[in-house]
Coordinates of C-alpha atoms in Angstrom, one line a residue:
M97 CA -4.1 -20.8 -71.9
S98 CA -6.6 -23.2 -73.4
R99 CA -10.2 -22.3 -72.6
L100 CA -10.9 -26.1 -72.4
P101 CA -11.0 -27.3 -68.8
D102 CA -8.1 -29.5 -67.8
F103 CA -10.2 -32.6 -67.3
E104 CA -7.2 -34.9 -67.0
G105 CA -5.7 -32.7 -64.3
L106 CA -8.9 -32.5 -62.4
A107 CA -9.4 -36.3 -62.5
M108 CA -5.9 -37.0 -61.3
F109 CA -6.2 -34.4 -58.6
A110 CA -9.5 -36.0 -57.4
K111 CA -7.9 -39.4 -57.3
V112 CA -4.9 -38.2 -55.3
A113 CA -7.2 -36.4 -52.9
E114 CA -9.2 -39.6 -52.5
E115 CA -6.2 -41.9 -52.1
R116 CA -4.1 -39.4 -50.1
S117 CA -1.1 -40.6 -52.1
F118 CA 0.4 -40.0 -55.6
A119 CA 1.6 -43.5 -55.8
A120 CA -1.8 -45.0 -54.8
A121 CA -3.6 -42.8 -57.3
A122 CA -1.2 -43.8 -60.0
R123 CA -1.8 -47.5 -59.4
A124 CA -5.5 -47.0 -59.3
M125 CA -5.5 -45.2 -62.7
G126 CA -2.8 -47.4 -64.3
V127 CA -0.4 -44.6 -65.0
S128 CA 3.0 -43.6 -63.7
V129 CA 3.6 -41.5 -60.6
A130 CA 5.4 -38.9 -62.7
T131 CA 2.3 -38.6 -65.0
V132 CA 0.1 -37.9 -61.9
S133 CA 2.6 -35.4 -60.5
R134 CA 2.9 -33.5 -63.7
A135 CA -0.9 -33.3 -64.1
V136 CA -1.4 -32.0 -60.6
T137 CA 1.4 -29.5 -61.0
R138 CA 0.0 -28.3 -64.3
L139 CA -3.4 -27.9 -62.7
E140 CA -2.0 -25.9 -59.9
E141 CA -0.2 -23.6 -62.3
R142 CA -3.3 -23.2 -64.3
L143 CA -5.5 -22.3 -61.3
G144 CA -2.8 -20.2 -59.5
G145 CA -2.8 -22.0 -56.1
R146 CA -1.4 -25.0 -54.3
L147 CA -3.7 -28.0 -53.9
F148 CA -1.5 -30.1 -51.7
N149 CA 1.0 -29.6 -48.9
R150 CA 3.7 -32.1 -49.6
T151 CA 6.5 -33.4 -47.3
S152 CA 8.6 -36.6 -47.5
R153 CA 6.2 -38.4 -45.2
R154 CA 2.8 -36.6 -45.6
L155 CA 0.5 -35.4 -48.2
A156 CA -2.4 -33.2 -47.2
L157 CA -4.9 -31.0 -49.0
T158 CA -4.5 -27.2 -48.6
D159 CA -7.5 -25.2 -47.8
Y160 CA -7.7 -24.2 -51.4
G161 CA -7.4 -27.9 -52.4
H162 CA -10.4 -28.7 -50.0
T163 CA -12.6 -26.2 -51.9
L164 CA -11.9 -27.9 -55.2
A165 CA -11.7 -31.6 -54.2
E166 CA -15.4 -32.2 -53.9
R167 CA -16.2 -30.7 -57.3
A168 CA -13.3 -32.5 -58.9
S169 CA -14.4 -35.8 -57.4
K170 CA -17.9 -35.2 -58.9
I171 CA -16.4 -34.5 -62.3
Y172 CA -14.4 -37.8 -62.1
A173 CA -17.5 -39.8 -61.0
D174 CA -19.6 -38.3 -63.7
A175 CA -17.0 -39.1 -66.3
E176 CA -16.8 -42.7 -65.1
A177 CA -20.6 -43.0 -65.2
A178 CA -20.7 -41.6 -68.7
E179 CA -18.2 -44.2 -69.9
D180 CA -20.0 -47.0 -68.1
F181 CA -23.3 -45.9 -69.8
A182 CA -21.6 -45.7 -73.2
R183 CA -19.9 -49.1 -72.7
E184 CA -23.2 -50.7 -71.8
A185 CA -25.0 -49.0 -74.7
S186 CA -22.4 -50.4 -77.1
S187 CA -22.8 -53.9 -75.8
R188 CA -26.5 -54.0 -75.1
P189 CA -29.0 -53.9 -78.1
R190 CA -31.1 -50.8 -77.4
G191 CA -31.7 -47.3 -78.8
L192 CA -32.6 -45.9 -82.2
V193 CA -31.3 -47.3 -85.5
K194 CA -31.7 -45.1 -88.6
L195 CA -32.1 -47.4 -91.5
A196 CA -32.5 -46.6 -95.2
A197 CA -33.9 -49.2 -97.7
P198 CA -35.2 -49.2 -101.3
L199 CA -38.8 -48.1 -101.4
S200 CA -40.4 -51.2 -103.0
F201 CA -38.2 -53.8 -101.3
G202 CA -38.5 -52.1 -97.9
A203 CA -42.3 -52.1 -98.1
R204 CA -42.7 -55.6 -99.5
W205 CA -39.9 -57.5 -97.6
V206 CA -38.5 -55.5 -94.7
A207 CA -41.6 -53.9 -93.0
P208 CA -43.4 -57.3 -92.7
I209 CA -40.6 -58.9 -90.7
L210 CA -40.0 -56.0 -88.3
P211 CA -42.7 -57.1 -85.8
A212 CA -40.6 -60.2 -85.1
F213 CA -37.5 -58.0 -84.7
F214 CA -39.3 -55.8 -82.2
R215 CA -40.5 -58.8 -80.2
R216 CA -36.9 -60.0 -80.0
Y217 CA -35.4 -56.6 -79.2
P218 CA -38.0 -54.5 -77.4
E219 CA -35.5 -51.8 -76.5
I220 CA -34.5 -51.0 -80.1
E221 CA -36.4 -48.4 -82.2
V222 CA -36.0 -48.2 -86.0
D223 CA -36.4 -45.1 -88.2
L224 CA -37.1 -46.8 -91.6
H225 CA -36.5 -44.4 -94.5
L226 CA -37.8 -45.9 -97.8
T227 CA -36.5 -44.3 -100.9
D228 CA -35.1 -45.3 -104.2
A229 CA -32.7 -42.4 -104.2
Q230 CA -29.2 -43.3 -103.0
T231 CA -28.7 -42.0 -99.5
D232 CA -25.5 -40.5 -98.1
L233 CA -25.1 -42.7 -95.0
I234 CA -22.5 -40.5 -93.4
G235 CA -23.8 -37.1 -94.5
D236 CA -27.4 -37.9 -93.6
G237 CA -26.6 -39.6 -90.3
F238 CA -27.8 -43.1 -91.1
D239 CA -26.6 -46.0 -89.1
A240 CA -27.1 -48.5 -91.9
A241 CA -28.8 -49.1 -95.2
L242 CA -30.1 -52.0 -97.3
R243 CA -28.9 -51.5 -100.9
I244 CA -29.8 -53.4 -104.1
A245 CA -27.1 -52.7 -106.6
V246 CA -24.1 -53.8 -108.5
L247 CA -22.0 -52.4 -105.7
E248 CA -19.0 -50.3 -106.7
D249 CA -15.9 -49.8 -104.7
S250 CA -16.7 -47.7 -101.6
S251 CA -15.4 -46.6 -98.3
L252 CA -18.5 -48.1 -96.8
V253 CA -18.6 -51.6 -95.3
A254 CA -21.0 -53.9 -97.2
R255 CA -22.2 -57.4 -96.4
L256 CA -23.8 -59.4 -99.2
I257 CA -27.1 -60.9 -98.1
A258 CA -28.4 -62.4 -101.4
P259 CA -27.9 -62.0 -105.2
V260 CA -30.6 -60.1 -107.1
S261 CA -31.2 -60.6 -110.8
R262 CA -33.2 -58.3 -113.0
F263 CA -35.8 -59.2 -115.7
V264 CA -37.2 -57.4 -118.7
V265 CA -40.9 -58.2 -118.6
A266 CA -44.1 -57.7 -120.5
S267 CA -47.7 -58.9 -120.0
P268 CA -49.1 -61.7 -122.2
A269 CA -51.5 -59.1 -123.7
Y270 CA -48.6 -56.9 -124.8
I271 CA -46.8 -59.8 -126.3
A272 CA -49.9 -60.9 -128.2
R273 CA -50.4 -57.4 -129.6
H274 CA -46.9 -56.4 -130.3
G275 CA -44.9 -59.6 -130.5
R276 CA -42.0 -60.9 -128.4
P277 CA -38.6 -59.3 -128.9
Q278 CA -36.0 -61.8 -129.9
R279 CA -32.9 -59.7 -129.5
P280 CA -32.1 -56.6 -127.4
H281 CA -32.0 -54.4 -130.5
D282 CA -35.6 -55.3 -131.1
L283 CA -36.6 -53.2 -128.1
G284 CA -36.1 -50.1 -130.2
A285 CA -39.5 -50.9 -131.8
H286 CA -41.2 -51.3 -128.5
Q287 CA -42.5 -49.0 -125.7
C288 CA -40.1 -49.4 -122.8
L289 CA -40.5 -47.8 -119.4
S290 CA -37.4 -46.7 -117.5
Y291 CA -36.2 -45.1 -114.3
T292 CA -35.3 -41.4 -113.7
N293 CA -33.3 -41.9 -110.4
R294 CA -30.2 -43.5 -111.8
S295 CA -27.0 -41.5 -111.8
K296 CA -26.7 -41.8 -115.5
R297 CA -29.3 -42.2 -118.3
D298 CA -31.0 -45.5 -117.9
V299 CA -29.3 -48.1 -120.2
W300 CA -30.1 -51.8 -120.2
R301 CA -26.9 -53.7 -120.7
F302 CA -27.5 -57.2 -122.0
T303 CA -25.1 -60.1 -122.2
H304 CA -25.9 -63.3 -124.1
Q305 CA -25.9 -66.3 -121.7
K306 CA -23.9 -68.5 -124.0
T307 CA -21.8 -66.4 -126.3
G308 CA -21.0 -63.5 -123.9
E309 CA -22.1 -61.0 -126.6
E310 CA -22.8 -57.6 -125.1
C311 CA -25.6 -55.3 -126.3
P312 CA -26.5 -52.0 -124.6
V313 CA -30.0 -50.6 -125.2
T314 CA -31.4 -47.2 -124.2
P315 CA -35.1 -47.7 -123.4
T316 CA -37.6 -45.2 -124.8
G317 CA -41.3 -45.0 -124.0
P318 CA -44.1 -42.9 -122.7
L319 CA -43.3 -43.0 -119.0
R320 CA -40.2 -42.7 -116.8
G321 CA -40.5 -43.0 -113.0
T322 CA -38.6 -42.9 -109.8
S323 CA -39.9 -46.2 -108.5
V324 CA -41.2 -49.6 -109.7
E325 CA -44.6 -48.7 -108.3
A326 CA -44.9 -45.9 -110.8
L327 CA -44.2 -48.2 -113.8
L328 CA -46.1 -51.4 -112.9
P329 CA -49.7 -50.3 -113.7
T330 CA -48.9 -49.4 -117.3
V331 CA -46.9 -52.6 -117.8
L332 CA -49.6 -54.8 -116.3
E333 CA -52.2 -53.1 -118.5
G334 CA -50.3 -54.4 -121.5
L335 CA -49.1 -51.0 -122.8
A336 CA -45.3 -51.4 -122.4
I337 CA -42.2 -53.4 -121.4
T338 CA -40.0 -52.6 -118.4
E339 CA -37.1 -53.9 -116.4
L340 CA -37.9 -55.2 -112.9
P341 CA -35.8 -56.4 -110.0
E342 CA -36.3 -60.1 -109.1
F343 CA -38.0 -59.4 -105.8
I344 CA -40.9 -57.8 -107.6
A345 CA -40.9 -59.5 -111.0
T346 CA -41.3 -63.1 -109.6
Q347 CA -44.5 -62.2 -107.8
Y348 CA -46.2 -61.8 -111.2
F349 CA -44.8 -64.9 -112.9
P350 CA -46.8 -67.8 -111.3
K351 CA -50.2 -66.4 -112.5
K352 CA -48.6 -65.2 -115.8
Q353 CA -49.6 -61.6 -115.2
L354 CA -46.1 -60.8 -116.5
E355 CA -43.6 -62.9 -118.5
P356 CA -39.8 -62.5 -118.9
V357 CA -38.6 -61.7 -122.4
L358 CA -35.1 -62.1 -123.9
T359 CA -34.5 -65.0 -121.6
D360 CA -31.3 -65.9 -123.5
W361 CA -29.8 -62.7 -122.4
R362 CA -29.1 -61.4 -118.9
L363 CA -28.7 -58.0 -117.3
P364 CA -25.9 -57.3 -114.7
Q365 CA -26.6 -59.2 -111.5
G366 CA -26.6 -57.2 -108.4
G367 CA -27.0 -58.0 -104.8
L368 CA -28.9 -57.1 -101.7
Y369 CA -26.3 -55.6 -99.2
F370 CA -26.4 -54.5 -95.6
V371 CA -24.2 -51.4 -95.6
T372 CA -22.7 -49.4 -92.7
P373 CA -20.3 -46.5 -92.5
T374 CA -17.8 -48.7 -90.6
A375 CA -17.5 -52.1 -89.0
R376 CA -15.3 -50.8 -86.2
S377 CA -17.0 -50.3 -82.9
R378 CA -20.4 -50.9 -84.4
P379 CA -23.1 -50.5 -81.7
A380 CA -24.9 -53.6 -80.5
K381 CA -28.2 -52.2 -81.8
V382 CA -26.9 -52.0 -85.3
S383 CA -25.3 -55.5 -85.1
A384 CA -28.6 -56.9 -83.8
L385 CA -30.5 -55.5 -86.7
A386 CA -27.8 -56.6 -89.2
D387 CA -27.9 -60.2 -87.9
F388 CA -31.7 -60.3 -87.9
L389 CA -32.1 -59.0 -91.5
I390 CA -29.3 -61.2 -92.8
A391 CA -30.8 -64.3 -91.2
E392 CA -34.3 -63.4 -92.5
L393 CA -33.4 -62.3 -96.0
T394 CA -30.6 -64.6 -97.0
D395 CA -32.9 -67.3 -98.3
A396 CA -34.3 -64.8 -100.9
R397 CA -37.9 -66.1 -100.9
W398 CA -38.6 -63.7 -103.8
S399 CA -36.0 -65.3 -106.1
A400 CA -36.8 -67.0 -109.3
E401 CA -35.2 -70.1 -107.9
A402 CA -37.6 -70.1 -104.9
V403 CA -40.7 -69.0 -106.7
M404 CA -40.4 -70.8 -110.1
G405 CA -37.6 -73.3 -109.6
W406 CA -35.5 -71.6 -112.2
K407 CA -31.7 -72.0 -112.1
R408 CA -29.9 -68.7 -111.6
P409 CA -27.6 -67.9 -114.6
K410 CA -24.0 -67.8 -113.8
Q411 CA -22.1 -64.6 -114.3
R412 CA -19.5 -64.8 -117.0
R413 CA -16.1 -63.5 -115.8
K414 CA -14.5 -60.7 -117.7
H415 CA -10.9 -61.3 -118.7

């Protein structure tokens, strides 16, 4: 015998006891009379006692059935209440959302818009985890993540919010001292700062805007870091070149603190994505956060188009 209680049998017994009829209980639960009868019989066999006295005209609880009916009815009512609560929670935006986001992007572009979100949805709480390491949504129990990447095939569900380009940049002081690289291969003679948190060794993969020529470069220099924040001071001081995502690089272009180099070449264009483990039965709280972030971030106020009026280069299709 299974050690798991026969919840279905208890529920159907409780309904029959309430309705005083197998047929009425079956109608109320939307099942057949035979299903109810089998469940009650199974429960009686499991418990070792008759729950009803049955005749062709009358159905009545036995004394043994009376002792169980109240508790079975409570189990049935508690189960209905649990389902009602879960149903309401899935349709009403409230509760905790565990969200992961890239460190720099989250601090610069997500955190500042959250006050407006909380004013709109006062019953939602957000655990915001900022990290440039790729999080395991399912394994680490995240409800959703913002990711900036050239997204590979995945079992996750991803919604593109905005494209994100990358720029190789240097300060005017660095360019004045060391010269401006004209081709990607020229970077071999320069100090180039790179990232340590990529799955493979950091490689800058350039493609010429017009010819489609490809040129991979492995950057070398005095510093590697896990985040943009670790690299920026050295680059701003005019000591090195680095690669920056658009949402950070463009902040330094208007006052010419940094300049893009190799502008005839482009790096693979990624995107900002809202990612969830599944789109099926997504709770209202996650949908509310997704809709808010997508609405607020789609216009990409950090983009080179918005900040500098530059036209975004088209991605060449590979044949």
